[in-house]
């Protein structure tokens, strides 16, 4: 299902050197004894998730069937990145199943919001607003605008088309949802946003977008079982975490997450939040960055190959993306491309990956870790996401930081609120 190749990682220590530390940090995660232990609910979630709420999500999809062609997902950060990553990986960038998903609440841009309003004029819309508190500024601005649009468009029926994913008992969004009679779903108290894709935060929009959320949760459950071993020599998630610490100690301050498919770009964006917000504190952490090859090779390849040796690459490769094409022959061959005639584009992409790995690792001396995932199914997505959850928690605990808080985020908010005139 998922394998990791470390042969080009240029590690100068063995995984077993970290065995005792990994076992200790494994206890932090599973026994809830580490920093931020109030937010490790995701660890057992594939086993303990609320089955009744899960069934309500499936029933919501059935109740709304045939009444919408557009889903507005109103949230920011972990309240939208996981769902968007899943949609694009599983369904592609241009799905043709009759449901369009548009993400709002993640920007202050008037031009973007205006374009969305114009775009949905003739659409049948449902709106899923996602906020623990209901006071997140970007989300609250969009929600007020689109809530009023829904009320003007649908009148009394608007309340049947607005779904709130929020705190189970408190907060301004919960109070509004109860007052208006919206369907509500719960953001668990012990799971933070960037770890929340397996909760209603991700499952509601994914179900509405025709993703098989049962298969997704089955994949997460399989990953839970596969990565529950405290022995670093038997646990690929912990091996990846240890490799990050080894490369960090060698002076590699940035990790470039590399994909070879445009529809995996949002996986990289989600990964950057997971590791950046979890690890970047106390003056520590590896800077998470990303690239989509071969596209970005034309802009970044020179620096990676011959520039300052400050980064290593983690290549995320999906072995079977489903769709494929055969490159055609041309009798005139003016472009001199007939040497590829009859070859599958998946093979061309794979050769580009192998050639780039060889150049960057063998010639450029850039460390490379390669993570292989079987396919882009919902099951594999669930498996892969839990792998990164587990690896991130371990990586942070090995570094000695709290994986689950983000105190630095509050600084910009205070500065922004002062400028906006908020008391």
Short mmCIF file of C-alpha atoms in Angstrom, two decimals:
data_model
loop_
_atom_site.label_atom_id
_atom_site.label_comp_id
_atom_site.label_asym_id
_atom_site.label_seq_id
_atom_site.Cartn_x
_atom_site.Cartn_y
_atom_site.Cartn_z
CA UNK A 1 0.00 0.00 0.00
CA UNK A 2 2.74 2.49 1.00
CA UNK A 3 6.50 1.99 0.88
CA UNK A 4 9.47 4.29 1.46
CA UNK A 5 12.80 4.20 -0.35
CA UNK A 6 15.68 5.67 1.66
CA UNK A 7 18.56 4.53 -0.58
CA UNK A 8 19.24 8.09 -1.79
CA UNK A 9 18.47 9.79 1.52
CA UNK A 10 22.15 10.06 2.51
CA UNK A 11 21.44 9.21 6.15
CA UNK A 12 24.53 8.96 8.35
CA UNK A 13 22.79 7.20 11.25
CA UNK A 14 20.72 4.05 11.61
CA UNK A 15 17.05 3.96 12.56
CA UNK A 16 17.96 1.69 15.44
CA UNK A 17 20.04 4.50 16.97
CA UNK A 18 16.70 6.20 17.71
CA UNK A 19 14.85 3.11 18.92
CA UNK A 20 14.61 4.15 22.56
CA UNK A 21 13.53 7.71 21.73
CA UNK A 22 10.93 6.45 19.27
CA UNK A 23 9.48 4.03 21.82
CA UNK A 24 9.25 6.86 24.37
CA UNK A 25 7.53 9.19 21.89
CA UNK A 26 5.21 6.41 20.77
CA UNK A 27 4.03 6.35 24.37
CA UNK A 28 3.40 10.09 24.23
CA UNK A 29 1.04 9.55 21.29
CA UNK A 30 -0.78 6.42 22.42
CA UNK A 31 -0.81 7.00 26.18
CA UNK A 32 -1.54 10.74 25.89
CA UNK A 33 1.42 11.72 28.06
CA UNK A 34 3.27 14.15 25.78
CA UNK A 35 3.07 17.86 25.10
CA UNK A 36 -0.34 18.84 23.76
CA UNK A 37 -1.91 15.58 24.89
CA UNK A 38 -5.37 17.18 24.86
CA UNK A 39 -5.21 17.03 21.04
CA UNK A 40 -4.26 13.45 20.25
CA UNK A 41 -7.81 12.27 19.61
CA UNK A 42 -6.87 11.61 15.98
CA UNK A 43 -4.60 8.72 17.03
CA UNK A 44 -7.50 6.39 17.88
CA UNK A 45 -10.04 8.08 15.61
CA UNK A 46 -10.05 5.38 12.88
CA UNK A 47 -11.34 3.01 15.57
CA UNK A 48 -13.39 5.33 17.77
CA UNK A 49 -15.04 7.77 15.34
CA UNK A 50 -18.71 8.52 15.92
CA UNK A 51 -20.53 5.92 13.80
CA UNK A 52 -23.90 7.58 14.42
CA UNK A 53 -22.66 10.91 13.09
CA UNK A 54 -21.04 9.10 10.16
CA UNK A 55 -24.44 7.63 9.27
CA UNK A 56 -26.01 11.09 9.59
CA UNK A 57 -23.52 12.40 7.04
CA UNK A 58 -24.50 9.67 4.60
CA UNK A 59 -28.17 10.45 5.26
CA UNK A 60 -27.52 14.15 4.60
CA UNK A 61 -26.13 13.28 1.19
CA UNK A 62 -29.24 11.23 0.41
CA UNK A 63 -31.59 13.96 1.66
CA UNK A 64 -29.96 16.57 -0.57
CA UNK A 65 -29.56 14.29 -3.60
CA UNK A 66 -30.75 15.99 -6.78
CA UNK A 67 -31.07 19.39 -5.09
CA UNK A 68 -27.58 20.76 -5.78
CA UNK A 69 -24.86 20.86 -8.35
CA UNK A 70 -22.48 23.10 -6.38
CA UNK A 71 -21.05 22.78 -2.88
CA UNK A 72 -19.56 25.86 -1.22
CA UNK A 73 -17.08 24.87 1.49
CA UNK A 74 -16.44 27.83 3.79
CA UNK A 75 -13.31 27.36 5.91
CA UNK A 76 -9.60 28.04 6.14
CA UNK A 77 -6.46 26.07 6.98
CA UNK A 78 -7.29 22.63 8.28
CA UNK A 79 -10.96 23.38 7.74
CA UNK A 80 -10.54 23.09 3.98
CA UNK A 81 -7.07 21.83 2.98
CA UNK A 82 -7.68 18.17 3.80
CA UNK A 83 -10.97 18.01 1.94
CA UNK A 84 -9.58 19.84 -1.07
CA UNK A 85 -6.51 17.60 -1.15
CA UNK A 86 -8.77 14.54 -1.10
CA UNK A 87 -11.08 15.82 -3.82
CA UNK A 88 -8.28 16.67 -6.23
CA UNK A 89 -6.27 13.50 -5.60
CA UNK A 90 -9.26 11.16 -5.86
CA UNK A 91 -11.47 12.90 -8.46
CA UNK A 92 -8.96 14.98 -10.42
CA UNK A 93 -9.07 18.66 -11.27
CA UNK A 94 -12.06 18.47 -13.60
CA UNK A 95 -14.49 15.85 -12.28
CA UNK A 96 -17.48 15.12 -14.49
CA UNK A 97 -19.94 13.66 -11.98
CA UNK A 98 -22.18 16.74 -11.86
CA UNK A 99 -20.95 18.22 -8.57
CA UNK A 100 -18.65 21.23 -8.41
CA UNK A 101 -16.94 22.10 -5.12
CA UNK A 102 -15.85 25.70 -4.54
CA UNK A 103 -13.75 26.71 -1.55
CA UNK A 104 -14.46 30.04 0.12
CA UNK A 105 -13.68 31.52 3.51
CA UNK A 106 -9.95 31.16 2.94
CA UNK A 107 -9.19 34.65 1.64
CA UNK A 108 -9.99 38.36 2.06
CA UNK A 109 -9.80 38.85 -1.71
CA UNK A 110 -12.82 40.82 -2.94
CA UNK A 111 -12.05 39.84 -6.54
CA UNK A 112 -12.21 36.13 -5.72
CA UNK A 113 -15.40 36.40 -3.66
CA UNK A 114 -17.01 38.50 -6.38
CA UNK A 115 -16.09 35.95 -9.04
CA UNK A 116 -17.61 33.13 -7.00
CA UNK A 117 -20.83 35.10 -6.49
CA UNK A 118 -21.10 35.63 -10.22
CA UNK A 119 -20.20 32.04 -11.03
CA UNK A 120 -22.96 30.55 -8.85
CA UNK A 121 -25.77 32.82 -10.09
CA UNK A 122 -27.45 29.98 -11.99
CA UNK A 123 -26.25 27.10 -9.80
CA UNK A 124 -28.12 25.01 -7.24
CA UNK A 125 -26.05 25.47 -4.10
CA UNK A 126 -25.48 23.96 -0.68
CA UNK A 127 -23.15 25.67 1.78
CA UNK A 128 -20.99 23.94 4.40
CA UNK A 129 -19.45 26.40 6.87
CA UNK A 130 -16.65 25.00 9.03
CA UNK A 131 -15.37 26.79 12.12
CA UNK A 132 -14.79 25.65 15.70
CA UNK A 133 -15.47 29.08 17.19
CA UNK A 134 -17.40 30.78 14.43
CA UNK A 135 -15.19 33.87 14.73
CA UNK A 136 -12.36 33.05 12.32
CA UNK A 137 -12.13 36.31 10.37
CA UNK A 138 -11.67 35.05 6.80
CA UNK A 139 -14.37 32.42 7.21
CA UNK A 140 -16.79 34.74 9.00
CA UNK A 141 -16.55 37.39 6.28
CA UNK A 142 -17.34 34.91 3.52
CA UNK A 143 -20.03 33.16 5.51
CA UNK A 144 -21.96 36.35 6.16
CA UNK A 145 -21.82 37.27 2.47
CA UNK A 146 -22.83 33.85 1.17
CA UNK A 147 -25.37 33.23 3.93
CA UNK A 148 -27.21 36.36 2.82
CA UNK A 149 -26.91 35.25 -0.81
CA UNK A 150 -28.46 31.89 0.12
CA UNK A 151 -31.31 33.58 2.02
CA UNK A 152 -32.02 35.93 -0.88
CA UNK A 153 -31.94 33.04 -3.35
CA UNK A 154 -33.81 30.35 -1.41
CA UNK A 155 -35.81 32.20 1.23
CA UNK A 156 -37.00 29.96 4.05
CA UNK A 157 -35.43 26.92 2.35
CA UNK A 158 -31.93 28.37 2.84
CA UNK A 159 -31.70 26.81 6.30
CA UNK A 160 -32.10 23.38 4.71
CA UNK A 161 -29.14 24.06 2.40
CA UNK A 162 -26.70 25.41 5.00
CA UNK A 163 -24.68 22.90 7.02
CA UNK A 164 -22.55 23.93 10.00
CA UNK A 165 -19.53 21.95 11.18
CA UNK A 166 -18.54 23.41 14.53
CA UNK A 167 -18.18 22.89 18.27
CA UNK A 168 -20.65 20.45 19.79
CA UNK A 169 -21.91 22.85 22.47
CA UNK A 170 -20.54 26.39 22.32
CA UNK A 171 -19.36 29.21 20.09
CA UNK A 172 -21.05 31.78 17.88
CA UNK A 173 -21.50 29.42 14.92
CA UNK A 174 -23.09 26.74 17.09
CA UNK A 175 -25.48 29.32 18.57
CA UNK A 176 -26.42 30.60 15.10
CA UNK A 177 -26.89 27.08 13.75
CA UNK A 178 -29.23 26.20 16.61
CA UNK A 179 -31.18 29.43 16.14
CA UNK A 180 -31.56 28.99 12.38
CA UNK A 181 -32.08 25.23 12.42
CA UNK A 182 -29.06 24.21 10.31
CA UNK A 183 -27.88 20.62 10.21
CA UNK A 184 -24.83 20.55 12.48
CA UNK A 185 -21.83 18.26 12.71
CA UNK A 186 -19.11 18.20 15.33
CA UNK A 187 -15.46 19.24 15.35
CA UNK A 188 -14.09 17.10 18.21
CA UNK A 189 -12.49 18.94 21.12
CA UNK A 190 -9.37 16.75 21.02
CA UNK A 191 -8.57 17.01 17.28
CA UNK A 192 -6.98 20.14 15.80
CA UNK A 193 -7.76 21.46 12.33
CA UNK A 194 -4.77 20.10 10.48
CA UNK A 195 -5.53 16.60 11.83
CA UNK A 196 -9.27 16.80 11.19
CA UNK A 197 -9.89 15.44 7.69
CA UNK A 198 -11.31 12.16 9.07
CA UNK A 199 -13.88 14.06 11.14
CA UNK A 200 -16.98 15.85 9.86
CA UNK A 201 -14.64 18.68 8.82
CA UNK A 202 -13.56 16.57 5.86
CA UNK A 203 -16.27 13.93 5.63
CA UNK A 204 -19.24 16.27 5.09
CA UNK A 205 -17.90 18.05 1.98
CA UNK A 206 -16.37 14.83 0.66
CA UNK A 207 -19.64 12.94 0.98
CA UNK A 208 -21.52 15.76 -0.75
CA UNK A 209 -18.93 15.58 -3.54
CA UNK A 210 -19.57 11.86 -4.08
CA UNK A 211 -16.36 10.58 -2.49
CA UNK A 212 -16.63 7.12 -0.90
CA UNK A 213 -16.06 8.16 2.71
CA UNK A 214 -16.46 4.62 3.99
CA UNK A 215 -13.52 3.48 1.87
CA UNK A 216 -11.56 6.50 3.09
CA UNK A 217 -12.13 5.54 6.74
CA UNK A 218 -11.30 1.91 5.98
CA UNK A 219 -7.95 3.09 4.60
CA UNK A 220 -7.30 5.11 7.73
CA UNK A 221 -8.14 2.07 9.89
CA UNK A 222 -5.67 -0.09 7.95
CA UNK A 223 -3.00 2.57 8.41
CA UNK A 224 -3.73 2.70 12.14
CA UNK A 225 -3.09 -1.04 12.34
CA UNK A 226 0.01 -0.92 10.14
CA UNK A 227 1.65 2.02 11.97
CA UNK A 228 0.81 1.07 15.56
CA UNK A 229 4.13 -0.70 16.10
CA UNK A 230 6.49 1.13 18.46
CA UNK A 231 9.54 -0.56 16.86
CA UNK A 232 11.12 1.96 14.47
CA UNK A 233 12.58 -0.89 12.42
CA UNK A 234 9.05 -2.13 11.67
CA UNK A 235 7.19 1.18 11.30
CA UNK A 236 7.65 3.19 8.06
CA UNK A 237 5.89 6.26 9.53
CA UNK A 238 8.41 6.39 12.35
CA UNK A 239 11.28 5.75 9.93
CA UNK A 240 10.27 8.79 7.93
CA UNK A 241 10.12 10.84 11.14
CA UNK A 242 13.59 9.69 12.17
CA UNK A 243 15.00 10.39 8.70
CA UNK A 244 13.72 13.97 9.01
CA UNK A 245 15.55 14.39 12.31
CA UNK A 246 18.77 12.92 10.89
CA UNK A 247 18.70 15.28 7.92
CA UNK A 248 17.81 18.21 10.18
CA UNK A 249 20.87 17.44 12.30
CA UNK A 250 22.99 17.38 9.11
CA UNK A 251 21.98 20.98 8.42
CA UNK A 252 19.20 20.53 5.88
CA UNK A 253 16.76 23.20 7.01
CA UNK A 254 14.15 22.75 4.27
CA UNK A 255 12.21 19.78 2.95
CA UNK A 256 10.77 20.01 -0.55
CA UNK A 257 7.71 17.80 -1.00
CA UNK A 258 7.73 16.79 -4.66
CA UNK A 259 4.85 15.40 -6.69
CA UNK A 260 4.62 14.52 -10.38
CA UNK A 261 0.90 15.12 -10.95
CA UNK A 262 -0.86 18.48 -10.92
CA UNK A 263 -3.84 16.97 -9.11
CA UNK A 264 -1.56 16.27 -6.12
CA UNK A 265 -0.67 19.93 -5.60
CA UNK A 266 -3.16 20.30 -2.75
CA UNK A 267 -1.72 17.23 -1.02
CA UNK A 268 1.49 19.25 -0.85
CA UNK A 269 -0.36 22.31 0.46
CA UNK A 270 -1.99 20.23 3.22
CA UNK A 271 1.36 18.57 4.03
CA UNK A 272 2.98 22.00 4.39
CA UNK A 273 0.42 23.10 6.96
CA UNK A 274 0.67 19.80 8.85
CA UNK A 275 4.43 19.94 9.26
CA UNK A 276 4.90 23.72 9.26
CA UNK A 277 2.30 24.48 11.92
CA UNK A 278 3.14 21.40 13.99
CA UNK A 279 6.93 21.64 13.97
CA UNK A 280 7.85 25.29 13.41
CA UNK A 281 8.20 26.66 16.94
CA UNK A 282 10.73 27.34 19.67
CA UNK A 283 13.24 28.34 17.01
CA UNK A 284 13.19 24.80 15.63
CA UNK A 285 11.79 22.89 12.69
CA UNK A 286 12.36 22.11 9.03
CA UNK A 287 10.83 24.57 6.56
CA UNK A 288 8.22 22.69 4.49
CA UNK A 289 8.13 23.68 0.85
CA UNK A 290 6.87 21.95 -2.29
CA UNK A 291 7.11 21.59 -6.04
CA UNK A 292 5.24 19.80 -8.80
CA UNK A 293 7.61 18.24 -11.33
CA UNK A 294 8.24 18.28 -14.18
CA UNK A 295 6.40 21.64 -14.25
CA UNK A 296 8.53 23.28 -11.57
CA UNK A 297 11.79 21.79 -12.80
CA UNK A 298 11.81 24.55 -15.38
CA UNK A 299 11.89 27.17 -12.62
CA UNK A 300 13.54 25.42 -9.65
CA UNK A 301 15.64 22.65 -11.15
CA UNK A 302 18.80 24.74 -11.53
CA UNK A 303 18.79 25.84 -7.88
CA UNK A 304 18.08 22.34 -6.58
CA UNK A 305 20.84 20.87 -8.71
CA UNK A 306 23.62 23.41 -8.18
CA UNK A 307 22.45 25.97 -5.64
CA UNK A 308 23.03 26.19 -1.91
CA UNK A 309 22.77 22.76 -0.26
CA UNK A 310 20.03 23.71 2.14
CA UNK A 311 17.21 21.33 1.21
CA UNK A 312 16.37 17.71 0.69
CA UNK A 313 13.49 16.27 -1.32
CA UNK A 314 10.66 13.95 -0.33
CA UNK A 315 9.15 12.59 -3.52
CA UNK A 316 5.53 11.46 -3.24
CA UNK A 317 4.83 9.01 -6.06
CA UNK A 318 1.48 7.35 -6.77
CA UNK A 319 2.13 4.23 -8.81
CA UNK A 320 -1.28 3.98 -10.51
CA UNK A 321 -3.21 7.20 -11.19
CA UNK A 322 -5.86 5.37 -13.21
CA UNK A 323 -6.03 7.43 -16.39
CA UNK A 324 -3.35 7.06 -19.04
CA UNK A 325 -2.65 8.04 -22.67
CA UNK A 326 -0.50 6.62 -25.46
CA UNK A 327 1.64 9.14 -27.31
CA UNK A 328 0.63 9.18 -31.01
CA UNK A 329 2.87 8.80 -34.05
CA UNK A 330 2.99 11.51 -36.72
CA UNK A 331 4.00 10.75 -40.31
CA UNK A 332 5.79 14.07 -40.80
CA UNK A 333 7.47 14.04 -37.36
CA UNK A 334 8.30 17.74 -37.64
CA UNK A 335 8.71 17.96 -33.87
CA UNK A 336 11.08 14.93 -33.83
CA UNK A 337 8.95 13.30 -31.12
CA UNK A 338 8.27 9.96 -32.83
CA UNK A 339 10.85 8.32 -30.57
CA UNK A 340 8.06 8.36 -27.95
CA UNK A 341 5.34 7.08 -30.28
CA UNK A 342 3.45 4.18 -28.73
CA UNK A 343 4.75 4.94 -25.24
CA UNK A 344 2.38 5.59 -22.34
CA UNK A 345 2.54 9.05 -20.77
CA UNK A 346 2.65 7.38 -17.34
CA UNK A 347 5.93 5.77 -18.41
CA UNK A 348 7.27 9.13 -19.66
CA UNK A 349 6.39 10.69 -16.29
CA UNK A 350 8.09 7.83 -14.46
CA UNK A 351 11.26 8.23 -16.53
CA UNK A 352 11.22 11.96 -15.76
CA UNK A 353 11.06 11.10 -12.06
CA UNK A 354 13.87 8.56 -12.26
CA UNK A 355 16.07 10.89 -14.31
CA UNK A 356 15.49 13.78 -11.92
CA UNK A 357 16.19 11.61 -8.88
CA UNK A 358 19.45 10.46 -10.43
CA UNK A 359 20.52 14.00 -11.32
CA UNK A 360 19.61 15.53 -7.97
CA UNK A 361 20.94 12.70 -5.82
CA UNK A 362 23.95 11.32 -7.70
CA UNK A 363 25.26 14.53 -9.28
CA UNK A 364 23.72 17.31 -7.17
CA UNK A 365 24.25 15.45 -3.88
CA UNK A 366 20.72 16.36 -2.77
CA UNK A 367 19.24 13.79 -0.34
CA UNK A 368 16.03 12.19 -1.59
CA UNK A 369 13.34 10.16 0.17
CA UNK A 370 10.76 8.48 -2.07
CA UNK A 371 7.31 7.56 -0.76
CA UNK A 372 5.31 5.24 -3.02
CA UNK A 373 1.52 4.95 -2.66
CA UNK A 374 -0.41 2.25 -4.54
CA UNK A 375 -3.10 4.39 -6.20
CA UNK A 376 -5.27 7.50 -5.84
CA UNK A 377 -8.38 5.80 -4.46
CA UNK A 378 -10.31 7.03 -1.43
CA UNK A 379 -8.96 4.03 0.50
CA UNK A 380 -5.36 4.96 -0.35
CA UNK A 381 -5.99 8.60 0.51
CA UNK A 382 -7.18 7.64 4.00
CA UNK A 383 -4.17 5.37 4.43
CA UNK A 384 -1.72 8.03 3.28
CA UNK A 385 -3.14 10.81 5.45
CA UNK A 386 -2.93 8.74 8.61
CA UNK A 387 0.67 7.84 7.71
CA UNK A 388 1.58 11.53 7.66
CA UNK A 389 -0.35 12.21 10.90
CA UNK A 390 1.65 9.53 12.68
CA UNK A 391 4.95 10.58 11.16
CA UNK A 392 4.37 14.24 12.04
CA UNK A 393 3.48 13.53 15.65
CA UNK A 394 6.60 11.40 16.06
CA UNK A 395 8.82 13.91 14.24
CA UNK A 396 7.71 16.74 16.54
CA UNK A 397 8.12 14.76 19.74
CA UNK A 398 11.62 13.68 18.67
CA UNK A 399 12.36 17.38 18.11
CA UNK A 400 11.03 18.27 21.56
CA UNK A 401 8.15 20.53 20.50
CA UNK A 402 4.39 20.41 21.01
CA UNK A 403 2.93 19.08 17.74
CA UNK A 404 -0.54 20.41 18.39
CA UNK A 405 -0.38 24.10 19.25
CA UNK A 406 0.36 27.16 17.08
CA UNK A 407 1.13 30.10 19.39
CA UNK A 408 2.86 32.08 16.66
CA UNK A 409 -0.33 32.29 14.63
CA UNK A 410 -1.94 34.44 17.31
CA UNK A 411 0.68 37.19 16.84
CA UNK A 412 -0.38 38.16 13.31
CA UNK A 413 -4.04 37.95 14.31
CA UNK A 414 -3.56 40.50 17.09
CA UNK A 415 -1.70 42.85 14.76
CA UNK A 416 -4.37 42.46 12.07
CA UNK A 417 -7.28 42.97 14.47
CA UNK A 418 -5.68 46.17 15.77
CA UNK A 419 -5.41 47.55 12.24
CA UNK A 420 -9.00 46.49 11.46
CA UNK A 421 -10.29 48.26 14.56
CA UNK A 422 -11.58 45.16 16.35
CA UNK A 423 -11.80 45.60 20.10
#
